[in-house]
Phi, psi and omega in degrees: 000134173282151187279014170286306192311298135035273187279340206269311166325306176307285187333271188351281205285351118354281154310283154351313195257340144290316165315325175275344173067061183256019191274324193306352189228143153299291153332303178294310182330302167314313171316292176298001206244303164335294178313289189319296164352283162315310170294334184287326174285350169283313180306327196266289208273002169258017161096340179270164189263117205304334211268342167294313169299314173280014154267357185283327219283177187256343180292094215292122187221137187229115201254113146290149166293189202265007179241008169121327202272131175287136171257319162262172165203119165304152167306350178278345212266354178272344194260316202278300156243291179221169191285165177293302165340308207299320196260337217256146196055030179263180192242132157302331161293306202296318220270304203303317191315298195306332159104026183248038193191088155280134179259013192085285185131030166241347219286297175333299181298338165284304182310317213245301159307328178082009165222163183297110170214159199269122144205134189256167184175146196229135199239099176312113135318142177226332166258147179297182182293147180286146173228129166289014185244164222257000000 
């Protein structure tokens, strides 16, 4: 399997497991998290390189250290929400205060608790997507 097809699977059930609203059942939640799970050790043991897939996704992912301060921003997340410039190397609290950055609601709760926690959340627009095109 090529890593475009690859990702494009990941995407799918992604999608998918939101359109069913499967963060609402736990089992399902699990499932998809199984799933993923799999697909990412297939991606590991064949060798593709994660940052080419999450940089591929249309989806904005945004990675912090353990006090909060961002360290990556994918190129989507510059289409999706602010430029990278705007988050990298800021406290996460600082930028969510400012009102330029919604995280879903987990980003904070990882940070202040210190564990892992699952939540998926799908976030309405009311502006479109940002464009380099004129």
């Amino acid at each position: 399997m090529n890593q475009i097809v690859a990702i494009q699977e990941v995407i799918e059930k992604i999608d998918d497991a939101v359109k069913r609203e499967d963060y609402k059942d736990p089992d399902a939640a699990l499932a998809l998290l199984q799933s993923l799970k799999a697909d990412l050790h297939y991606f590991h043991e064949a060798g593709i390189d994660f940052k080419v897939v999450v940089d591929s996704l249309d989806d904005s992912i945004y990675i912090t250290d353990k006090e909060g301060r961002v360290m990556y921003v994918n190129p989507a997340h510059k289409k999706n929400t602010i430029e990278p410039e705007e988050v990298l190397g800021r406290l996460t609290g600082d930028i969510v205060r400012e009102g330029t950055l919604f995280t879903g609601g987990s980003t904070m709760d990882v940070i202040k608790e210190k564990k892992k926690i699952f939540r998926l959340s799908t976030v309405q627009k009311k502006d479109p997507p940002k464009s380099d095109i004129p």
